[in-house]
Amino acid sequence: VTAVEKDPALIAMAADFYPDLPMIESDILGVTPELLRAHGRPTAYDLVVVVGNVMILLAPDTERWALSMLAQVTRPGGRILFGFHPVGGGPTHGRHYPPAEFIADAESVGLQVEHHFGGYNLEPVGPDYAVFVARRPTSFEVLT
């Protein structure tokens, strides 16, 4: 397990609660196998978790770049779990990211969206929250 966070205050808070958790200070757009290697961490994972509205807090027009970076650090056949408020309901400074747009962005970088739920308890799809499970295919060309 490796945590990545760009906010130094959140890193400090997490270190208090989870002192043994390896943490890297980085923006999601900078997460690469090289960054992980430089911190002595594995360069790819079976599961990458991106929840807490990360996707709607990205700078405009960086969604595909972020998805491509996440795909690079996911093992072939591995999965990425996403969770966010797609339209409203999230942080006031978050953007709208409708499910169809997210799915198109994920597929454009080679990810396969396998599941779409309305919450972490596998609720039916609804307007308030979106949970996606995407898979990196075993034959995969990372788009950069």
mmCIF file with all atom_site columns, C-alpha atoms in Angstrom:
data_model
loop_
_atom_site.group_PDB
_atom_site.id
_atom_site.type_symbol
_atom_site.label_atom_id
_atom_site.label_alt_id
_atom_site.label_comp_id
_atom_site.label_asym_id
_atom_site.label_entity_id
_atom_site.label_seq_id
_atom_site.pdbx_PDB_ins_code
_atom_site.Cartn_x
_atom_site.Cartn_y
_atom_site.Cartn_z
_atom_site.occupancy
_atom_site.B_iso_or_equiv
_atom_site.pdbx_formal_charge
_atom_site.auth_seq_id
_atom_site.auth_comp_id
_atom_site.auth_asym_id
_atom_site.auth_atom_id
_atom_site.pdbx_PDB_model_num
ATOM 1   C CA . VAL A 1 1   ? 0.000   0.000  0.000   1.00 0.00 ? 1   VAL A CA 1
ATOM 2   C CA . THR A 1 2   ? 1.220   3.468  -0.872  1.00 0.00 ? 2   THR A CA 1
ATOM 3   C CA . ALA A 1 3   ? -0.697  6.682  -0.274  1.00 0.00 ? 3   ALA A CA 1
ATOM 4   C CA . VAL A 1 4   ? -0.276  9.685  -2.551  1.00 0.00 ? 4   VAL A CA 1
ATOM 5   C CA . GLU A 1 5   ? -1.474  13.138 -1.512  1.00 0.00 ? 5   GLU A CA 1
ATOM 6   C CA . LYS A 1 6   ? -0.510  16.624 -2.618  1.00 0.00 ? 6   LYS A CA 1
ATOM 7   C CA . ASP A 1 7   ? -1.648  18.532 0.489   1.00 0.00 ? 7   ASP A CA 1
ATOM 8   C CA . PRO A 1 8   ? 1.124   18.590 3.134   1.00 0.00 ? 8   PRO A CA 1
ATOM 9   C CA . ALA A 1 9   ? -1.435  19.209 5.897   1.00 0.00 ? 9   ALA A CA 1
ATOM 10  C CA . LEU A 1 10  ? -3.356  16.063 4.938   1.00 0.00 ? 10  LEU A CA 1
ATOM 11  C CA . ILE A 1 11  ? -0.115  14.092 4.773   1.00 0.00 ? 11  ILE A CA 1
ATOM 12  C CA . ALA A 1 12  ? 0.755   15.217 8.302   1.00 0.00 ? 12  ALA A CA 1
ATOM 13  C CA . MET A 1 13  ? -2.729  14.314 9.556   1.00 0.00 ? 13  MET A CA 1
ATOM 14  C CA . ALA A 1 14  ? -2.575  10.892 7.928   1.00 0.00 ? 14  ALA A CA 1
ATOM 15  C CA . ALA A 1 15  ? 0.881   10.291 9.389   1.00 0.00 ? 15  ALA A CA 1
ATOM 16  C CA . ASP A 1 16  ? -0.575  10.853 12.871  1.00 0.00 ? 16  ASP A CA 1
ATOM 17  C CA . PHE A 1 17  ? -3.299  8.242  12.288  1.00 0.00 ? 17  PHE A CA 1
ATOM 18  C CA . TYR A 1 18  ? -1.263  5.814  10.158  1.00 0.00 ? 18  TYR A CA 1
ATOM 19  C CA . PRO A 1 19  ? 2.414   6.277  11.035  1.00 0.00 ? 19  PRO A CA 1
ATOM 20  C CA . ASP A 1 20  ? 3.505   3.139  9.153   1.00 0.00 ? 20  ASP A CA 1
ATOM 21  C CA . LEU A 1 21  ? 1.707   4.027  5.905   1.00 0.00 ? 21  LEU A CA 1
ATOM 22  C CA . PRO A 1 22  ? 4.186   4.962  3.170   1.00 0.00 ? 22  PRO A CA 1
ATOM 23  C CA . MET A 1 23  ? 3.144   8.338  1.776   1.00 0.00 ? 23  MET A CA 1
ATOM 24  C CA . ILE A 1 24  ? 4.333   10.322 -1.210  1.00 0.00 ? 24  ILE A CA 1
ATOM 25  C CA . GLU A 1 25  ? 3.637   14.018 -1.636  1.00 0.00 ? 25  GLU A CA 1
ATOM 26  C CA . SER A 1 26  ? 2.538   14.489 -5.231  1.00 0.00 ? 26  SER A CA 1
ATOM 27  C CA . ASP A 1 27  ? -0.245  15.738 -7.413  1.00 0.00 ? 27  ASP A CA 1
ATOM 28  C CA . ILE A 1 28  ? -2.150  12.919 -9.135  1.00 0.00 ? 28  ILE A CA 1
ATOM 29  C CA . LEU A 1 29  ? -0.795  14.146 -12.474 1.00 0.00 ? 29  LEU A CA 1
ATOM 30  C CA . GLY A 1 30  ? 2.734   13.391 -11.291 1.00 0.00 ? 30  GLY A CA 1
ATOM 31  C CA . VAL A 1 31  ? 2.153   9.810  -10.194 1.00 0.00 ? 31  VAL A CA 1
ATOM 32  C CA . THR A 1 32  ? 4.359   7.700  -12.434 1.00 0.00 ? 32  THR A CA 1
ATOM 33  C CA . PRO A 1 33  ? 6.259   4.454  -12.067 1.00 0.00 ? 33  PRO A CA 1
ATOM 34  C CA . GLU A 1 34  ? 9.436   6.564  -11.891 1.00 0.00 ? 34  GLU A CA 1
ATOM 35  C CA . LEU A 1 35  ? 8.086   8.610  -8.962  1.00 0.00 ? 35  LEU A CA 1
ATOM 36  C CA . LEU A 1 36  ? 7.098   5.447  -7.104  1.00 0.00 ? 36  LEU A CA 1
ATOM 37  C CA . ARG A 1 37  ? 10.494  3.846  -7.803  1.00 0.00 ? 37  ARG A CA 1
ATOM 38  C CA . ALA A 1 38  ? 12.282  6.997  -6.566  1.00 0.00 ? 38  ALA A CA 1
ATOM 39  C CA . HIS A 1 39  ? 10.444  6.575  -3.232  1.00 0.00 ? 39  HIS A CA 1
ATOM 40  C CA . GLY A 1 40  ? 11.306  2.876  -2.977  1.00 0.00 ? 40  GLY A CA 1
ATOM 41  C CA . ARG A 1 41  ? 7.740   1.777  -3.684  1.00 0.00 ? 41  ARG A CA 1
ATOM 42  C CA . PRO A 1 42  ? 6.362   -0.790 -6.152  1.00 0.00 ? 42  PRO A CA 1
ATOM 43  C CA . THR A 1 43  ? 5.822   0.758  -9.571  1.00 0.00 ? 43  THR A CA 1
ATOM 44  C CA . ALA A 1 44  ? 2.418   -0.847 -10.220 1.00 0.00 ? 44  ALA A CA 1
ATOM 45  C CA . TYR A 1 45  ? -0.500  -2.075 -8.106  1.00 0.00 ? 45  TYR A CA 1
ATOM 46  C CA . ASP A 1 46  ? -3.354  -4.556 -8.457  1.00 0.00 ? 46  ASP A CA 1
ATOM 47  C CA . LEU A 1 47  ? -5.789  -1.966 -7.105  1.00 0.00 ? 47  LEU A CA 1
ATOM 48  C CA . VAL A 1 48  ? -5.632  1.817  -7.229  1.00 0.00 ? 48  VAL A CA 1
ATOM 49  C CA . VAL A 1 49  ? -8.242  3.720  -5.191  1.00 0.00 ? 49  VAL A CA 1
ATOM 50  C CA . VAL A 1 50  ? -9.257  7.235  -6.260  1.00 0.00 ? 50  VAL A CA 1
ATOM 51  C CA . VAL A 1 51  ? -12.166 8.298  -4.081  1.00 0.00 ? 51  VAL A CA 1
ATOM 52  C CA . GLY A 1 52  ? -13.172 11.396 -2.157  1.00 0.00 ? 52  GLY A CA 1
ATOM 53  C CA . ASN A 1 53  ? -14.087 13.463 -5.218  1.00 0.00 ? 53  ASN A CA 1
ATOM 54  C CA . VAL A 1 54  ? -10.523 13.540 -6.568  1.00 0.00 ? 54  VAL A CA 1
ATOM 55  C CA . MET A 1 55  ? -11.782 13.371 -10.153 1.00 0.00 ? 55  MET A CA 1
ATOM 56  C CA . ILE A 1 56  ? -14.026 16.437 -9.835  1.00 0.00 ? 56  ILE A CA 1
ATOM 57  C CA . LEU A 1 57  ? -11.281 18.466 -8.164  1.00 0.00 ? 57  LEU A CA 1
ATOM 58  C CA . LEU A 1 58  ? -8.794  18.146 -11.012 1.00 0.00 ? 58  LEU A CA 1
ATOM 59  C CA . ALA A 1 59  ? -7.792  21.191 -13.034 1.00 0.00 ? 59  ALA A CA 1
ATOM 60  C CA . PRO A 1 60  ? -10.043 21.596 -16.076 1.00 0.00 ? 60  PRO A CA 1
ATOM 61  C CA . ASP A 1 61  ? -9.122  19.420 -19.041 1.00 0.00 ? 61  ASP A CA 1
ATOM 62  C CA . THR A 1 62  ? -6.675  17.217 -17.111 1.00 0.00 ? 62  THR A CA 1
ATOM 63  C CA . GLU A 1 63  ? -9.019  14.268 -16.563 1.00 0.00 ? 63  GLU A CA 1
ATOM 64  C CA . ARG A 1 64  ? -7.626  12.122 -19.386 1.00 0.00 ? 64  ARG A CA 1
ATOM 65  C CA . TRP A 1 65  ? -4.071  12.910 -18.333 1.00 0.00 ? 65  TRP A CA 1
ATOM 66  C CA . ALA A 1 66  ? -4.879  11.840 -14.754 1.00 0.00 ? 66  ALA A CA 1
ATOM 67  C CA . LEU A 1 67  ? -6.582  8.652  -15.965 1.00 0.00 ? 67  LEU A CA 1
ATOM 68  C CA . SER A 1 68  ? -3.553  7.836  -18.109 1.00 0.00 ? 68  SER A CA 1
ATOM 69  C CA . MET A 1 69  ? -1.200  8.367  -15.144 1.00 0.00 ? 69  MET A CA 1
ATOM 70  C CA . LEU A 1 70  ? -3.336  6.092  -12.973 1.00 0.00 ? 70  LEU A CA 1
ATOM 71  C CA . ALA A 1 71  ? -3.383  3.431  -15.676 1.00 0.00 ? 71  ALA A CA 1
ATOM 72  C CA . GLN A 1 72  ? 0.434   3.466  -15.753 1.00 0.00 ? 72  GLN A CA 1
ATOM 73  C CA . VAL A 1 73  ? 0.638   2.501  -12.077 1.00 0.00 ? 73  VAL A CA 1
ATOM 74  C CA . THR A 1 74  ? -2.013  -0.225 -12.351 1.00 0.00 ? 74  THR A CA 1
ATOM 75  C CA . ARG A 1 75  ? -0.813  -3.726 -13.208 1.00 0.00 ? 75  ARG A CA 1
ATOM 76  C CA . PRO A 1 76  ? -2.169  -5.329 -16.378 1.00 0.00 ? 76  PRO A CA 1
ATOM 77  C CA . GLY A 1 77  ? -5.494  -6.872 -15.370 1.00 0.00 ? 77  GLY A CA 1
ATOM 78  C CA . GLY A 1 78  ? -5.617  -4.635 -12.280 1.00 0.00 ? 78  GLY A CA 1
ATOM 79  C CA . ARG A 1 79  ? -8.459  -2.341 -11.350 1.00 0.00 ? 79  ARG A CA 1
ATOM 80  C CA . ILE A 1 80  ? -9.027  1.265  -10.368 1.00 0.00 ? 80  ILE A CA 1
ATOM 81  C CA . LEU A 1 81  ? -11.868 2.237  -8.034  1.00 0.00 ? 81  LEU A CA 1
ATOM 82  C CA . PHE A 1 82  ? -13.288 5.743  -8.497  1.00 0.00 ? 82  PHE A CA 1
ATOM 83  C CA . GLY A 1 83  ? -15.879 7.548  -6.397  1.00 0.00 ? 83  GLY A CA 1
ATOM 84  C CA . PHE A 1 84  ? -17.201 11.088 -6.807  1.00 0.00 ? 84  PHE A CA 1
ATOM 85  C CA . HIS A 1 85  ? -20.253 13.318 -7.003  1.00 0.00 ? 85  HIS A CA 1
ATOM 86  C CA . PRO A 1 86  ? -20.834 13.522 -10.763 1.00 0.00 ? 86  PRO A CA 1
ATOM 87  C CA . VAL A 1 87  ? -23.193 16.499 -10.872 1.00 0.00 ? 87  VAL A CA 1
ATOM 88  C CA . GLY A 1 88  ? -23.570 18.819 -7.899  1.00 0.00 ? 88  GLY A CA 1
ATOM 89  C CA . GLY A 1 89  ? -23.558 17.574 -4.348  1.00 0.00 ? 89  GLY A CA 1
ATOM 90  C CA . GLY A 1 90  ? -19.782 17.601 -4.084  1.00 0.00 ? 90  GLY A CA 1
ATOM 91  C CA . PRO A 1 91  ? -17.471 20.386 -2.974  1.00 0.00 ? 91  PRO A CA 1
ATOM 92  C CA . THR A 1 92  ? -18.556 23.803 -4.195  1.00 0.00 ? 92  THR A CA 1
ATOM 93  C CA . HIS A 1 93  ? -15.303 24.174 -6.144  1.00 0.00 ? 93  HIS A CA 1
ATOM 94  C CA . GLY A 1 94  ? -15.694 20.755 -7.798  1.00 0.00 ? 94  GLY A CA 1
ATOM 95  C CA . ARG A 1 95  ? -16.704 20.458 -11.417 1.00 0.00 ? 95  ARG A CA 1
ATOM 96  C CA . HIS A 1 96  ? -19.563 18.538 -12.983 1.00 0.00 ? 96  HIS A CA 1
ATOM 97  C CA . TYR A 1 97  ? -18.295 15.254 -14.414 1.00 0.00 ? 97  TYR A CA 1
ATOM 98  C CA . PRO A 1 98  ? -21.271 13.289 -15.754 1.00 0.00 ? 98  PRO A CA 1
ATOM 99  C CA . PRO A 1 99  ? -20.864 9.492  -15.822 1.00 0.00 ? 99  PRO A CA 1
ATOM 100 C CA . ALA A 1 100 ? -20.999 9.305  -19.628 1.00 0.00 ? 100 ALA A CA 1
ATOM 101 C CA . GLU A 1 101 ? -18.136 11.816 -19.874 1.00 0.00 ? 101 GLU A CA 1
ATOM 102 C CA . PHE A 1 102 ? -16.068 9.924  -17.280 1.00 0.00 ? 102 PHE A CA 1
ATOM 103 C CA . ILE A 1 103 ? -16.621 6.611  -19.068 1.00 0.00 ? 103 ILE A CA 1
ATOM 104 C CA . ALA A 1 104 ? -15.638 8.151  -22.431 1.00 0.00 ? 104 ALA A CA 1
ATOM 105 C CA . ASP A 1 105 ? -12.487 9.641  -20.885 1.00 0.00 ? 105 ASP A CA 1
ATOM 106 C CA . ALA A 1 106 ? -11.526 6.349  -19.222 1.00 0.00 ? 106 ALA A CA 1
ATOM 107 C CA . GLU A 1 107 ? -12.061 4.392  -22.415 1.00 0.00 ? 107 GLU A CA 1
ATOM 108 C CA . SER A 1 108 ? -10.115 6.963  -24.445 1.00 0.00 ? 108 SER A CA 1
ATOM 109 C CA . VAL A 1 109 ? -6.964  6.137  -22.440 1.00 0.00 ? 109 VAL A CA 1
ATOM 110 C CA . GLY A 1 110 ? -7.496  2.392  -22.765 1.00 0.00 ? 110 GLY A CA 1
ATOM 111 C CA . LEU A 1 111 ? -9.268  1.577  -19.494 1.00 0.00 ? 111 LEU A CA 1
ATOM 112 C CA . GLN A 1 112 ? -12.341 -0.658 -19.515 1.00 0.00 ? 112 GLN A CA 1
ATOM 113 C CA . VAL A 1 113 ? -15.141 0.465  -17.200 1.00 0.00 ? 113 VAL A CA 1
ATOM 114 C CA . GLU A 1 114 ? -16.542 -2.771 -15.796 1.00 0.00 ? 114 GLU A CA 1
ATOM 115 C CA . HIS A 1 115 ? -18.992 -1.463 -13.199 1.00 0.00 ? 115 HIS A CA 1
ATOM 116 C CA . HIS A 1 116 ? -20.959 1.676  -12.407 1.00 0.00 ? 116 HIS A CA 1
ATOM 117 C CA . PHE A 1 117 ? -22.825 1.944  -9.102  1.00 0.00 ? 117 PHE A CA 1
ATOM 118 C CA . GLY A 1 118 ? -24.564 4.642  -7.119  1.00 0.00 ? 118 GLY A CA 1
ATOM 119 C CA . GLY A 1 119 ? -22.453 4.051  -3.995  1.00 0.00 ? 119 GLY A CA 1
ATOM 120 C CA . TYR A 1 120 ? -19.893 1.823  -2.306  1.00 0.00 ? 120 TYR A CA 1
ATOM 121 C CA . ASN A 1 121 ? -22.561 -0.640 -1.169  1.00 0.00 ? 121 ASN A CA 1
ATOM 122 C CA . LEU A 1 122 ? -23.292 -1.337 -4.854  1.00 0.00 ? 122 LEU A CA 1
ATOM 123 C CA . GLU A 1 123 ? -26.432 0.774  -4.834  1.00 0.00 ? 123 GLU A CA 1
ATOM 124 C CA . PRO A 1 124 ? -28.236 1.281  -8.136  1.00 0.00 ? 124 PRO A CA 1
ATOM 125 C CA . VAL A 1 125 ? -26.917 4.132  -10.270 1.00 0.00 ? 125 VAL A CA 1
ATOM 126 C CA . GLY A 1 126 ? -28.380 7.449  -9.199  1.00 0.00 ? 126 GLY A CA 1
ATOM 127 C CA . PRO A 1 127 ? -27.677 11.154 -9.630  1.00 0.00 ? 127 PRO A CA 1
ATOM 128 C CA . ASP A 1 128 ? -25.982 11.825 -6.286  1.00 0.00 ? 128 ASP A CA 1
ATOM 129 C CA . TYR A 1 129 ? -22.827 9.713  -6.288  1.00 0.00 ? 129 TYR A CA 1
ATOM 130 C CA . ALA A 1 130 ? -20.967 7.561  -8.792  1.00 0.00 ? 130 ALA A CA 1
ATOM 131 C CA . VAL A 1 131 ? -18.689 4.608  -8.149  1.00 0.00 ? 131 VAL A CA 1
ATOM 132 C CA . PHE A 1 132 ? -16.827 3.058  -11.050 1.00 0.00 ? 132 PHE A CA 1
ATOM 133 C CA . VAL A 1 133 ? -14.548 0.064  -11.332 1.00 0.00 ? 133 VAL A CA 1
ATOM 134 C CA . ALA A 1 134 ? -12.234 0.267  -14.344 1.00 0.00 ? 134 ALA A CA 1
ATOM 135 C CA . ARG A 1 135 ? -9.800  -2.405 -15.444 1.00 0.00 ? 135 ARG A CA 1
ATOM 136 C CA . ARG A 1 136 ? -6.478  -2.058 -17.188 1.00 0.00 ? 136 ARG A CA 1
ATOM 137 C CA . PRO A 1 137 ? -6.516  -4.678 -19.932 1.00 0.00 ? 137 PRO A CA 1
ATOM 138 C CA . THR A 1 138 ? -3.699  -7.209 -20.002 1.00 0.00 ? 138 THR A CA 1
ATOM 139 C CA . SER A 1 139 ? -2.603  -5.900 -23.390 1.00 0.00 ? 139 SER A CA 1
ATOM 140 C CA . PHE A 1 140 ? -2.482  -2.186 -22.898 1.00 0.00 ? 140 PHE A CA 1
ATOM 141 C CA . GLU A 1 141 ? -0.663  0.734  -24.443 1.00 0.00 ? 141 GLU A CA 1
ATOM 142 C CA . VAL A 1 142 ? -0.399  3.663  -22.052 1.00 0.00 ? 142 VAL A CA 1
ATOM 143 C CA . LEU A 1 143 ? -1.401  6.948  -23.656 1.00 0.00 ? 143 LEU A CA 1
ATOM 144 C CA . THR A 1 144 ? 0.646   9.917  -22.548 1.00 0.00 ? 144 THR A CA 1
#
